[in-house]
Amino acid sequence: MDNILSGIKPTGQLTLGNYIGAIKNFVKVQNEGESFLFIADLHALTLPIEPQTLHDNSRDIAAFYLAAGLNPEKANIFLQSDVAAHSELAIILQNYLYMGELSRMTQFKDKSAKMKEEAIGLGLFTYPVLMAADIVLYDSKRIPVGEDQVQHVELARDLVKRFNNRYGETLVMPKAEVAKVGARIMSLSDPTKKMSKSDPKGDVYLKDSVDVIRKKIMSAVTDMEAKVHYDVEKQPGVSNLMTIMSSLTGKSFEQIEKEFEGKGYGDFKRAVADVVIAELAPFKERYEQIVKSGKVDEVLAKGAKRANEIASKTLVRVQKAVGLYHK
Ligand code: AQP
C-alpha cells in the first residue's frame, strides 16, 4: 500500500474549499495506506501572521481533521515544525530547483503580485522547495490536493527525477490526486476567483453558524440566465454552487439540472444551503467536543513521533546520496 501525504497551512480559518478539495479526500484515503496529514505551520510563516493566531489555527486544524473523521490510530497527524527533517531536507533540495522554475509558480505570482519586490519574503519564493521536502520525506506516492497545489506537486516530481538521475534511485516519485468534482471551489462573491482562507469575502468557514452559512449561500453571486445549468464560462456562480452540491451529495450535474428545471435561483440556493448545513452541522458539534476534550496535543505528539521515525530515515538516505553523512 502506498504512503499518502498532504497538509494544510494554518493561515486562517478553514473554508468549505479546504474541506471539499482536501479534508474530505483525506478521510476517504486514510485506510488505503499509511497517511501523513500534517499542519503546514512553517509554510504559514511565508506571509505575516500573528504568533498567537498561528498557534491557535494550527491546533484548530488538527481538531477539524479529527472532527471530519480522521482516525489518529491510522493517520499520522502532526505539525510540520515538530519534524526538523522538513527544514533540513529543504536546505539540501533547494539546490536542485531553479529561480526560473520558482518564479513561474502561479501561487507565488498571485501572492506577490501586489507586493513591492523588496517586501517579498524569500520563504514565499522558496515555498515549493519546502513543499517538495514535505512530500519526499515520507516516500509518499499519493498526494491528495486541490487543483491550486497541483503545480507544486509537478515541480516536486521534476525535482525527484533530477535528483534520482544525478544520485541514483533515492526519492520516491509522488503524484497529485485531485477529486473529479470539487478540486477548485470558487468564491461566493467572485466566482472567477478561488475560495481562499486569506480572502474572507466569499468564503464559507467550517466554523460559521448555520444562519451565517445560509445567509452567505443565499447571497452568492449568480447571473441573469435564470436556469440551473453547468457552464463555467457563462454561469460561473451557478456552476460553482452546482459543484458544491455535486461534491457533497454525489449527484451529477445532469441530475442537478433536471431537479431544478423550471425553478428559480432562490429555490436552488436554499437547497445548496441545506446540503452544506447538513454536512457541516454535525461536524461542528464534533469539533467543539474535541476542543473541549484536550485531546489534540496528544494526537499531535503521537503523529510527530511516527513522522520523525520515517522522515529521519529519508533524510539520512539523501545525506548519504549527496555525500554528507559519514557515520
Ligand atoms: N477553493 C478551494 N477549492 C478546493 N481545494 C482547495 N484548497 C484550498 N482552497 C481550495 C486545498 O486545500 C488544501 C490546503 O490548502 P493550503 O492551506 O495549504 O493552501 P491554499 O491552497 O493556498 O489554500 P487557501 O485556503 O487558499 O489558503 P491561503 O489563503 O492561506 O493561501 C490544498 O490541498 C488546497 O489545494
mmCIF file of C-alpha atoms and ligand atoms in Angstrom:
data_model
loop_
_atom_site.group_PDB
_atom_site.id
_atom_site.type_symbol
_atom_site.label_atom_id
_atom_site.label_comp_id
_atom_site.label_asym_id
_atom_site.label_seq_id
_atom_site.Cartn_x
_atom_site.Cartn_y
_atom_site.Cartn_z
ATOM 1 C CA MET A 1 0.000 0.000 0.000
ATOM 2 C CA ASP A 2 1.345 3.400 -0.956
ATOM 3 C CA ASN A 3 2.029 6.178 1.542
ATOM 4 C CA ILE A 4 -0.218 9.224 1.354
ATOM 5 C CA LEU A 5 0.739 12.778 2.239
ATOM 6 C CA SER A 6 -0.983 16.130 2.385
ATOM 7 C CA GLY A 7 -1.145 19.251 4.531
ATOM 8 C CA ILE A 8 -2.960 22.483 5.180
ATOM 9 C CA LYS A 9 -1.456 25.864 6.044
ATOM 10 C CA PRO A 10 -2.805 27.311 9.309
ATOM 11 C CA THR A 11 -3.094 30.787 7.798
ATOM 12 C CA GLY A 12 -6.719 31.314 8.710
ATOM 13 C CA GLN A 13 -9.982 29.575 9.384
ATOM 14 C CA LEU A 14 -10.684 26.541 7.242
ATOM 15 C CA THR A 15 -13.067 27.068 4.340
ATOM 16 C CA LEU A 16 -15.572 24.911 2.526
ATOM 17 C CA GLY A 17 -12.951 24.870 -0.286
ATOM 18 C CA ASN A 18 -10.347 23.311 2.042
ATOM 19 C CA TYR A 19 -12.960 20.792 3.180
ATOM 20 C CA ILE A 20 -14.188 19.707 -0.263
ATOM 21 C CA GLY A 21 -10.815 19.980 -2.044
ATOM 22 C CA ALA A 22 -8.679 18.410 0.678
ATOM 23 C CA ILE A 23 -10.010 17.196 4.061
ATOM 24 C CA LYS A 24 -12.924 15.181 2.663
ATOM 25 C CA ASN A 25 -10.454 13.272 0.480
ATOM 26 C CA PHE A 26 -8.049 12.714 3.381
ATOM 27 C CA VAL A 27 -10.849 10.901 5.188
ATOM 28 C CA LYS A 28 -11.583 8.780 2.115
ATOM 29 C CA VAL A 29 -7.988 7.634 1.608
ATOM 30 C CA GLN A 30 -6.860 7.187 5.218
ATOM 31 C CA ASN A 31 -7.363 3.404 5.143
ATOM 32 C CA GLU A 32 -5.681 2.909 1.795
ATOM 33 C CA GLY A 33 -2.080 3.223 3.022
ATOM 34 C CA GLU A 34 -0.112 4.939 5.774
ATOM 35 C CA SER A 35 -1.102 8.581 5.689
ATOM 36 C CA PHE A 36 0.837 11.629 6.864
ATOM 37 C CA LEU A 37 -1.545 14.560 7.216
ATOM 38 C CA PHE A 38 0.274 17.496 8.654
ATOM 39 C CA ILE A 39 -0.382 21.081 9.579
ATOM 40 C CA ALA A 40 1.970 23.202 7.486
ATOM 41 C CA ASP A 41 2.869 25.751 10.153
ATOM 42 C CA LEU A 42 6.267 26.563 8.615
ATOM 43 C CA HIS A 43 4.509 27.352 5.349
ATOM 44 C CA ALA A 44 2.159 29.669 7.224
ATOM 45 C CA LEU A 45 5.136 31.912 8.050
ATOM 46 C CA THR A 46 5.605 32.805 4.391
ATOM 47 C CA LEU A 47 3.194 35.730 4.839
ATOM 48 C CA PRO A 48 2.897 37.858 8.000
ATOM 49 C CA ILE A 49 0.902 36.146 10.743
ATOM 50 C CA GLU A 50 0.485 36.876 14.461
ATOM 51 C CA PRO A 51 2.209 34.269 16.698
ATOM 52 C CA GLN A 52 -0.940 33.559 18.727
ATOM 53 C CA THR A 53 -3.030 33.228 15.563
ATOM 54 C CA LEU A 54 -0.557 30.754 14.080
ATOM 55 C CA HIS A 55 -0.509 28.739 17.299
ATOM 56 C CA ASP A 56 -4.310 28.677 17.635
ATOM 57 C CA ASN A 57 -5.008 27.975 13.954
ATOM 58 C CA SER A 58 -2.589 25.043 13.995
ATOM 59 C CA ARG A 59 -4.416 23.276 16.826
ATOM 60 C CA ASP A 60 -7.715 24.194 15.260
ATOM 61 C CA ILE A 61 -6.879 22.421 12.022
ATOM 62 C CA ALA A 62 -5.891 19.305 13.949
ATOM 63 C CA ALA A 63 -9.265 19.424 15.743
ATOM 64 C CA PHE A 64 -11.043 19.789 12.392
ATOM 65 C CA TYR A 65 -9.124 16.832 10.971
ATOM 66 C CA LEU A 66 -10.410 14.711 13.837
ATOM 67 C CA ALA A 67 -13.940 16.133 13.595
ATOM 68 C CA ALA A 68 -14.015 15.327 9.879
ATOM 69 C CA GLY A 69 -13.349 11.680 10.685
ATOM 70 C CA LEU A 70 -9.593 11.217 10.527
ATOM 71 C CA ASN A 71 -8.647 8.393 12.843
ATOM 72 C CA PRO A 72 -5.395 9.149 14.727
ATOM 73 C CA GLU A 73 -4.839 5.404 15.152
ATOM 74 C CA LYS A 74 -4.454 5.166 11.373
ATOM 75 C CA ALA A 75 -3.491 8.606 10.094
ATOM 76 C CA ASN A 76 -0.398 10.405 11.382
ATOM 77 C CA ILE A 77 -1.495 13.940 12.250
ATOM 78 C CA PHE A 78 1.352 16.282 13.177
ATOM 79 C CA LEU A 79 2.832 19.761 12.996
ATOM 80 C CA GLN A 80 5.378 20.297 10.243
ATOM 81 C CA SER A 81 7.601 22.198 12.709
ATOM 82 C CA ASP A 82 7.695 19.166 15.044
ATOM 83 C CA VAL A 83 9.734 17.285 12.444
ATOM 84 C CA ALA A 84 13.052 19.084 11.935
ATOM 85 C CA ALA A 85 13.827 16.959 8.881
ATOM 86 C CA HIS A 86 11.416 19.109 6.812
ATOM 87 C CA SER A 87 13.704 22.114 7.245
ATOM 88 C CA GLU A 88 16.944 20.136 6.964
ATOM 89 C CA LEU A 89 15.884 18.432 3.765
ATOM 90 C CA ALA A 90 14.623 21.689 2.228
ATOM 91 C CA ILE A 91 18.111 23.196 2.648
ATOM 92 C CA ILE A 92 19.558 20.344 0.617
ATOM 93 C CA LEU A 93 16.806 20.185 -2.006
ATOM 94 C CA GLN A 94 16.872 23.916 -2.750
ATOM 95 C CA ASN A 95 19.990 23.225 -4.796
ATOM 96 C CA TYR A 96 18.058 21.143 -7.301
ATOM 97 C CA LEU A 97 15.331 23.646 -8.177
ATOM 98 C CA TYR A 98 15.905 26.828 -10.128
ATOM 99 C CA MET A 99 14.940 30.502 -9.863
ATOM 100 C CA GLY A 100 13.155 30.405 -13.235
ATOM 101 C CA GLU A 101 11.005 27.447 -12.148
ATOM 102 C CA LEU A 102 10.070 29.034 -8.837
ATOM 103 C CA SER A 103 9.191 32.375 -10.417
ATOM 104 C CA ARG A 104 6.745 30.634 -12.760
ATOM 105 C CA MET A 105 4.654 29.228 -9.878
ATOM 106 C CA THR A 106 1.111 30.633 -10.006
ATOM 107 C CA GLN A 107 0.775 30.795 -6.215
ATOM 108 C CA PHE A 108 3.954 32.887 -5.958
ATOM 109 C CA LYS A 109 2.822 35.170 -8.778
ATOM 110 C CA ASP A 110 -0.650 35.630 -7.235
ATOM 111 C CA LYS A 111 0.535 36.219 -3.699
ATOM 112 C CA SER A 112 3.409 38.536 -4.603
ATOM 113 C CA ALA A 113 1.534 40.457 -7.324
ATOM 114 C CA LYS A 114 0.569 43.352 -5.100
ATOM 115 C CA MET A 115 3.837 43.445 -3.125
ATOM 116 C CA LYS A 116 6.925 45.562 -3.759
ATOM 117 C CA GLU A 117 9.875 43.362 -4.673
ATOM 118 C CA GLU A 118 11.826 44.464 -1.580
ATOM 119 C CA ALA A 119 8.964 43.240 0.599
ATOM 120 C CA ILE A 120 8.584 39.748 -0.864
ATOM 121 C CA GLY A 121 9.960 37.272 1.663
ATOM 122 C CA LEU A 122 12.329 34.596 0.400
ATOM 123 C CA GLY A 123 10.137 31.984 2.073
ATOM 124 C CA LEU A 124 7.240 32.856 -0.213
ATOM 125 C CA PHE A 125 9.515 32.345 -3.203
ATOM 126 C CA THR A 126 11.014 29.071 -1.978
ATOM 127 C CA TYR A 127 7.663 27.662 -0.748
ATOM 128 C CA PRO A 128 7.723 24.848 -3.365
ATOM 129 C CA VAL A 129 11.155 23.709 -2.132
ATOM 130 C CA LEU A 130 9.847 23.145 1.387
ATOM 131 C CA MET A 131 6.743 21.524 -0.091
ATOM 132 C CA ALA A 132 8.925 19.157 -2.134
ATOM 133 C CA ALA A 133 10.768 18.249 1.087
ATOM 134 C CA ASP A 134 7.408 17.650 2.843
ATOM 135 C CA ILE A 135 6.372 15.295 0.073
ATOM 136 C CA VAL A 136 9.510 13.207 -0.411
ATOM 137 C CA LEU A 137 10.275 12.752 3.305
ATOM 138 C CA TYR A 138 7.503 10.170 3.704
ATOM 139 C CA ASP A 139 8.151 8.205 0.486
ATOM 140 C CA SER A 140 4.602 9.100 -0.474
ATOM 141 C CA LYS A 141 3.323 8.258 -3.917
ATOM 142 C CA ARG A 142 -0.150 9.714 -3.386
ATOM 143 C CA ILE A 143 -0.666 13.433 -2.746
ATOM 144 C CA PRO A 144 -4.367 14.373 -2.442
ATOM 145 C CA VAL A 145 -4.664 18.122 -3.063
ATOM 146 C CA GLY A 146 -6.945 20.760 -4.539
ATOM 147 C CA GLU A 147 -6.224 21.967 -8.060
ATOM 148 C CA ASP A 148 -4.188 25.006 -6.946
ATOM 149 C CA GLN A 149 -1.472 22.790 -5.443
ATOM 150 C CA VAL A 150 -1.007 20.511 -8.458
ATOM 151 C CA GLN A 151 1.647 22.777 -9.972
ATOM 152 C CA HIS A 152 3.765 22.447 -6.814
ATOM 153 C CA VAL A 153 3.451 18.649 -6.850
ATOM 154 C CA GLU A 154 4.510 18.661 -10.518
ATOM 155 C CA LEU A 155 7.591 20.648 -9.543
ATOM 156 C CA ALA A 156 8.342 18.109 -6.798
ATOM 157 C CA ARG A 157 8.146 15.406 -9.494
ATOM 158 C CA ASP A 158 10.680 17.298 -11.620
ATOM 159 C CA LEU A 159 12.951 17.559 -8.617
ATOM 160 C CA VAL A 160 12.711 13.826 -7.838
ATOM 161 C CA LYS A 161 13.556 12.975 -11.442
ATOM 162 C CA ARG A 162 16.503 15.364 -11.423
ATOM 163 C CA PHE A 163 17.784 14.143 -8.047
ATOM 164 C CA ASN A 164 17.459 10.440 -8.893
ATOM 165 C CA ASN A 165 19.151 10.932 -12.270
ATOM 166 C CA ARG A 166 22.098 12.517 -10.517
ATOM 167 C CA TYR A 167 22.383 10.255 -7.430
ATOM 168 C CA GLY A 168 20.517 7.045 -8.299
ATOM 169 C CA GLU A 169 17.074 5.943 -7.019
ATOM 170 C CA THR A 170 16.855 7.834 -3.713
ATOM 171 C CA LEU A 171 13.481 9.562 -3.687
ATOM 172 C CA VAL A 172 10.019 8.119 -4.342
ATOM 173 C CA MET A 173 8.075 9.714 -7.226
ATOM 174 C CA PRO A 174 4.900 11.426 -5.939
ATOM 175 C CA LYS A 175 1.695 12.066 -7.876
ATOM 176 C CA ALA A 176 -1.038 14.610 -7.216
ATOM 177 C CA GLU A 177 -4.545 13.213 -6.751
ATOM 178 C CA VAL A 178 -7.316 15.648 -7.483
ATOM 179 C CA ALA A 179 -11.017 14.988 -6.872
ATOM 180 C CA LYS A 180 -13.056 14.737 -10.101
ATOM 181 C CA VAL A 181 -15.533 17.293 -8.755
ATOM 182 C CA GLY A 182 -14.687 19.993 -6.224
ATOM 183 C CA ALA A 183 -10.947 20.399 -6.777
ATOM 184 C CA ARG A 184 -11.438 24.144 -7.102
ATOM 185 C CA ILE A 185 -14.307 25.689 -5.156
ATOM 186 C CA MET A 186 -14.749 29.316 -6.114
ATOM 187 C CA SER A 187 -15.517 32.401 -4.043
ATOM 188 C CA LEU A 188 -19.237 33.010 -3.497
ATOM 189 C CA SER A 189 -18.796 36.739 -4.100
ATOM 190 C CA ASP A 190 -16.490 36.454 -7.129
ATOM 191 C CA PRO A 191 -16.826 33.020 -8.746
ATOM 192 C CA THR A 192 -13.886 33.688 -11.060
ATOM 193 C CA LYS A 193 -11.585 33.520 -8.006
ATOM 194 C CA LYS A 194 -10.716 30.571 -5.774
ATOM 195 C CA MET A 195 -12.329 30.430 -2.334
ATOM 196 C CA SER A 196 -9.357 31.125 -0.046
ATOM 197 C CA LYS A 197 -8.847 31.361 3.740
ATOM 198 C CA SER A 198 -6.917 34.567 3.329
ATOM 199 C CA ASP A 199 -9.616 36.210 1.205
ATOM 200 C CA PRO A 200 -12.652 36.280 3.508
ATOM 201 C CA LYS A 201 -15.060 37.816 1.005
ATOM 202 C CA GLY A 202 -16.970 34.941 -0.481
ATOM 203 C CA ASP A 203 -15.853 32.257 1.979
ATOM 204 C CA VAL A 204 -17.913 29.754 3.894
ATOM 205 C CA TYR A 205 -15.936 28.884 7.005
ATOM 206 C CA LEU A 206 -16.265 25.482 8.642
ATOM 207 C CA LYS A 207 -16.820 27.354 11.908
ATOM 208 C CA ASP A 208 -19.689 29.513 10.589
ATOM 209 C CA SER A 209 -23.056 29.121 12.302
ATOM 210 C CA VAL A 210 -25.967 27.579 10.410
ATOM 211 C CA ASP A 211 -27.547 31.032 9.980
ATOM 212 C CA VAL A 212 -24.365 32.571 8.613
ATOM 213 C CA ILE A 213 -23.851 29.683 6.162
ATOM 214 C CA ARG A 214 -27.414 30.049 4.881
ATOM 215 C CA LYS A 215 -27.071 33.803 4.543
ATOM 216 C CA LYS A 216 -23.765 33.536 2.658
ATOM 217 C CA ILE A 217 -25.087 30.959 0.204
ATOM 218 C CA MET A 218 -28.369 32.831 -0.346
ATOM 219 C CA SER A 219 -26.367 35.925 -1.300
ATOM 220 C CA ALA A 220 -23.909 34.100 -3.585
ATOM 221 C CA VAL A 221 -23.365 35.834 -6.920
ATOM 222 C CA THR A 222 -25.283 34.204 -9.792
ATOM 223 C CA ASP A 223 -26.307 35.610 -13.211
ATOM 224 C CA MET A 224 -29.239 36.668 -15.412
ATOM 225 C CA GLU A 225 -29.589 33.376 -17.296
ATOM 226 C CA ALA A 226 -32.264 32.207 -14.828
ATOM 227 C CA LYS A 227 -31.552 28.489 -15.266
ATOM 228 C CA VAL A 228 -29.608 25.996 -13.201
ATOM 229 C CA HIS A 229 -27.103 24.900 -15.793
ATOM 230 C CA TYR A 230 -23.400 23.968 -15.643
ATOM 231 C CA ASP A 231 -21.376 26.372 -17.765
ATOM 232 C CA VAL A 232 -18.270 27.774 -16.082
ATOM 233 C CA GLU A 233 -17.758 30.484 -18.718
ATOM 234 C CA LYS A 234 -21.296 31.846 -18.864
ATOM 235 C CA GLN A 235 -22.576 30.899 -15.419
ATOM 236 C CA PRO A 236 -19.577 30.662 -13.056
ATOM 237 C CA GLY A 237 -21.562 31.366 -9.881
ATOM 238 C CA VAL A 238 -24.290 28.800 -10.581
ATOM 239 C CA SER A 239 -21.675 26.276 -11.769
ATOM 240 C CA ASN A 240 -19.772 26.746 -8.500
ATOM 241 C CA LEU A 241 -22.922 26.130 -6.437
ATOM 242 C CA MET A 242 -23.627 23.039 -8.558
ATOM 243 C CA THR A 243 -20.071 21.837 -7.894
ATOM 244 C CA ILE A 244 -20.565 22.295 -4.154
ATOM 245 C CA MET A 245 -23.846 20.376 -4.292
ATOM 246 C CA SER A 246 -22.443 17.633 -6.500
ATOM 247 C CA SER A 247 -19.349 17.047 -4.381
ATOM 248 C CA LEU A 248 -21.361 16.821 -1.160
ATOM 249 C CA THR A 249 -24.224 14.666 -2.483
ATOM 250 C CA GLY A 250 -22.630 12.639 -5.276
ATOM 251 C CA LYS A 251 -25.352 13.857 -7.676
ATOM 252 C CA SER A 252 -24.176 14.517 -11.239
ATOM 253 C CA PHE A 253 -24.551 17.943 -12.879
ATOM 254 C CA GLU A 254 -27.253 16.469 -15.170
ATOM 255 C CA GLN A 255 -29.231 15.224 -12.173
ATOM 256 C CA ILE A 256 -28.998 18.642 -10.527
ATOM 257 C CA GLU A 257 -30.050 20.417 -13.740
ATOM 258 C CA LYS A 258 -33.071 18.120 -14.028
ATOM 259 C CA GLU A 259 -34.021 18.516 -10.374
ATOM 260 C CA PHE A 260 -34.106 22.319 -10.670
ATOM 261 C CA GLU A 261 -35.545 22.624 -14.158
ATOM 262 C CA GLY A 262 -38.051 25.485 -14.205
ATOM 263 C CA LYS A 263 -37.156 26.531 -10.642
ATOM 264 C CA GLY A 264 -35.636 29.867 -9.593
ATOM 265 C CA TYR A 265 -32.216 30.540 -8.117
ATOM 266 C CA GLY A 266 -33.826 31.126 -4.695
ATOM 267 C CA ASP A 267 -35.021 27.500 -4.537
ATOM 268 C CA PHE A 268 -31.676 26.248 -5.819
ATOM 269 C CA LYS A 269 -29.627 28.251 -3.319
ATOM 270 C CA ARG A 270 -31.878 27.111 -0.446
ATOM 271 C CA ALA A 271 -31.215 23.503 -1.460
ATOM 272 C CA VAL A 272 -27.439 24.115 -1.685
ATOM 273 C CA ALA A 273 -27.501 25.740 1.757
ATOM 274 C CA ASP A 274 -29.413 22.706 3.140
ATOM 275 C CA VAL A 275 -26.796 20.338 1.757
ATOM 276 C CA VAL A 276 -23.843 22.346 3.141
ATOM 277 C CA ILE A 277 -25.505 22.718 6.549
ATOM 278 C CA ALA A 278 -26.361 19.002 6.698
ATOM 279 C CA GLU A 279 -22.673 18.209 6.056
ATOM 280 C CA LEU A 280 -21.131 20.802 8.367
ATOM 281 C CA ALA A 281 -23.502 20.990 11.364
ATOM 282 C CA PRO A 282 -22.702 17.582 12.940
ATOM 283 C CA PHE A 283 -19.082 18.156 12.121
ATOM 284 C CA LYS A 284 -19.079 21.413 14.085
ATOM 285 C CA GLU A 285 -20.528 19.673 17.133
ATOM 286 C CA ARG A 286 -17.776 17.051 16.998
ATOM 287 C CA TYR A 287 -15.178 19.781 16.604
ATOM 288 C CA GLU A 288 -16.386 21.522 19.772
ATOM 289 C CA GLN A 289 -16.296 18.240 21.742
ATOM 290 C CA ILE A 290 -12.747 17.546 20.534
ATOM 291 C CA VAL A 291 -11.517 21.015 21.509
ATOM 292 C CA LYS A 292 -13.067 20.580 24.980
ATOM 293 C CA SER A 293 -11.548 17.098 25.413
ATOM 294 C CA GLY A 294 -7.992 18.498 25.198
ATOM 295 C CA LYS A 295 -7.067 15.515 23.004
ATOM 296 C CA VAL A 296 -5.415 17.499 20.216
ATOM 297 C CA ASP A 297 -1.933 17.863 21.743
ATOM 298 C CA GLU A 298 -1.794 14.152 22.483
ATOM 299 C CA VAL A 299 -2.710 13.309 18.875
ATOM 300 C CA LEU A 300 -0.088 15.750 17.550
ATOM 301 C CA ALA A 301 2.631 14.269 19.787
ATOM 302 C CA LYS A 302 1.846 10.728 18.645
ATOM 303 C CA GLY A 303 1.787 11.796 14.983
ATOM 304 C CA ALA A 304 5.094 13.655 15.304
ATOM 305 C CA LYS A 305 6.794 10.622 16.855
ATOM 306 C CA ARG A 306 5.925 8.374 13.916
ATOM 307 C CA ALA A 307 6.601 11.128 11.363
ATOM 308 C CA ASN A 308 10.069 11.680 12.828
ATOM 309 C CA GLU A 309 10.856 7.951 12.561
ATOM 310 C CA ILE A 310 10.163 7.866 8.823
ATOM 311 C CA ALA A 311 11.450 11.348 7.971
ATOM 312 C CA SER A 312 14.813 10.875 9.671
ATOM 313 C CA LYS A 313 15.450 7.726 7.588
ATOM 314 C CA THR A 314 14.762 9.577 4.338
ATOM 315 C CA LEU A 315 16.950 12.463 5.432
ATOM 316 C CA VAL A 316 19.889 10.124 6.097
ATOM 317 C CA ARG A 317 19.323 8.467 2.706
ATOM 318 C CA VAL A 318 19.522 11.864 0.995
ATOM 319 C CA GLN A 319 22.509 12.992 3.084
ATOM 320 C CA LYS A 320 24.377 9.815 2.164
ATOM 321 C CA ALA A 321 23.432 10.170 -1.515
ATOM 322 C CA VAL A 322 24.894 13.666 -1.759
ATOM 323 C CA GLY A 323 27.947 12.798 0.348
ATOM 324 C CA LEU A 324 27.092 14.482 3.642
ATOM 325 C CA TYR A 325 26.762 11.563 6.008
ATOM 326 C CA HIS A 326 29.836 9.737 7.222
ATOM 327 C CA LYS A 327 28.753 7.750 10.293
HETATM 328 N N1 AQP B 1 -11.073 26.749 -3.052
HETATM 329 C C1 AQP B 1 -10.553 25.545 -2.953
HETATM 330 N N2 AQP B 1 -11.122 24.501 -3.586
HETATM 331 C C2 AQP B 1 -10.590 23.253 -3.492
HETATM 332 N N3 AQP B 1 -9.491 22.969 -2.764
HETATM 333 C C3 AQP B 1 -8.897 23.972 -2.110
HETATM 334 N N4 AQP B 1 -7.818 24.039 -1.317
HETATM 335 C C4 AQP B 1 -7.625 25.311 -0.898
HETATM 336 N N5 AQP B 1 -8.590 26.099 -1.400
HETATM 337 C C5 AQP B 1 -9.391 25.307 -2.170
HETATM 338 C C6 AQP B 1 -6.989 22.892 -0.976
HETATM 339 O O1 AQP B 1 -6.864 22.842 0.440
HETATM 340 C C7 AQP B 1 -5.582 22.278 0.770
HETATM 341 C C8 AQP B 1 -4.911 23.162 1.776
HETATM 342 O O2 AQP B 1 -4.557 24.393 1.190
HETATM 343 P P1 AQP B 1 -3.482 25.292 1.902
HETATM 344 O O3 AQP B 1 -3.988 25.764 3.167
HETATM 345 O O4 AQP B 1 -2.201 24.556 2.009
HETATM 346 O O5 AQP B 1 -3.204 26.452 0.919
HETATM 347 P P2 AQP B 1 -4.037 27.079 -0.217
HETATM 348 O O6 AQP B 1 -4.179 26.101 -1.321
HETATM 349 O O7 AQP B 1 -3.389 28.360 -0.592
HETATM 350 O O8 AQP B 1 -5.424 27.334 0.499
HETATM 351 P P3 AQP B 1 -6.081 28.671 0.849
HETATM 352 O O9 AQP B 1 -7.320 28.360 1.610
HETATM 353 O O10 AQP B 1 -6.246 29.469 -0.403
HETATM 354 O O11 AQP B 1 -5.035 29.353 1.829
HETATM 355 P P4 AQP B 1 -4.368 30.785 1.777
HETATM 356 O O12 AQP B 1 -5.499 31.751 1.632
HETATM 357 O O13 AQP B 1 -3.640 30.929 3.065
HETATM 358 O O14 AQP B 1 -3.437 30.785 0.602
HETATM 359 C C9 AQP B 1 -4.794 22.161 -0.536
HETATM 360 O O15 AQP B 1 -4.841 20.816 -0.974
HETATM 361 C C10 AQP B 1 -5.548 23.055 -1.464
HETATM 362 O O16 AQP B 1 -5.394 22.672 -2.814
#
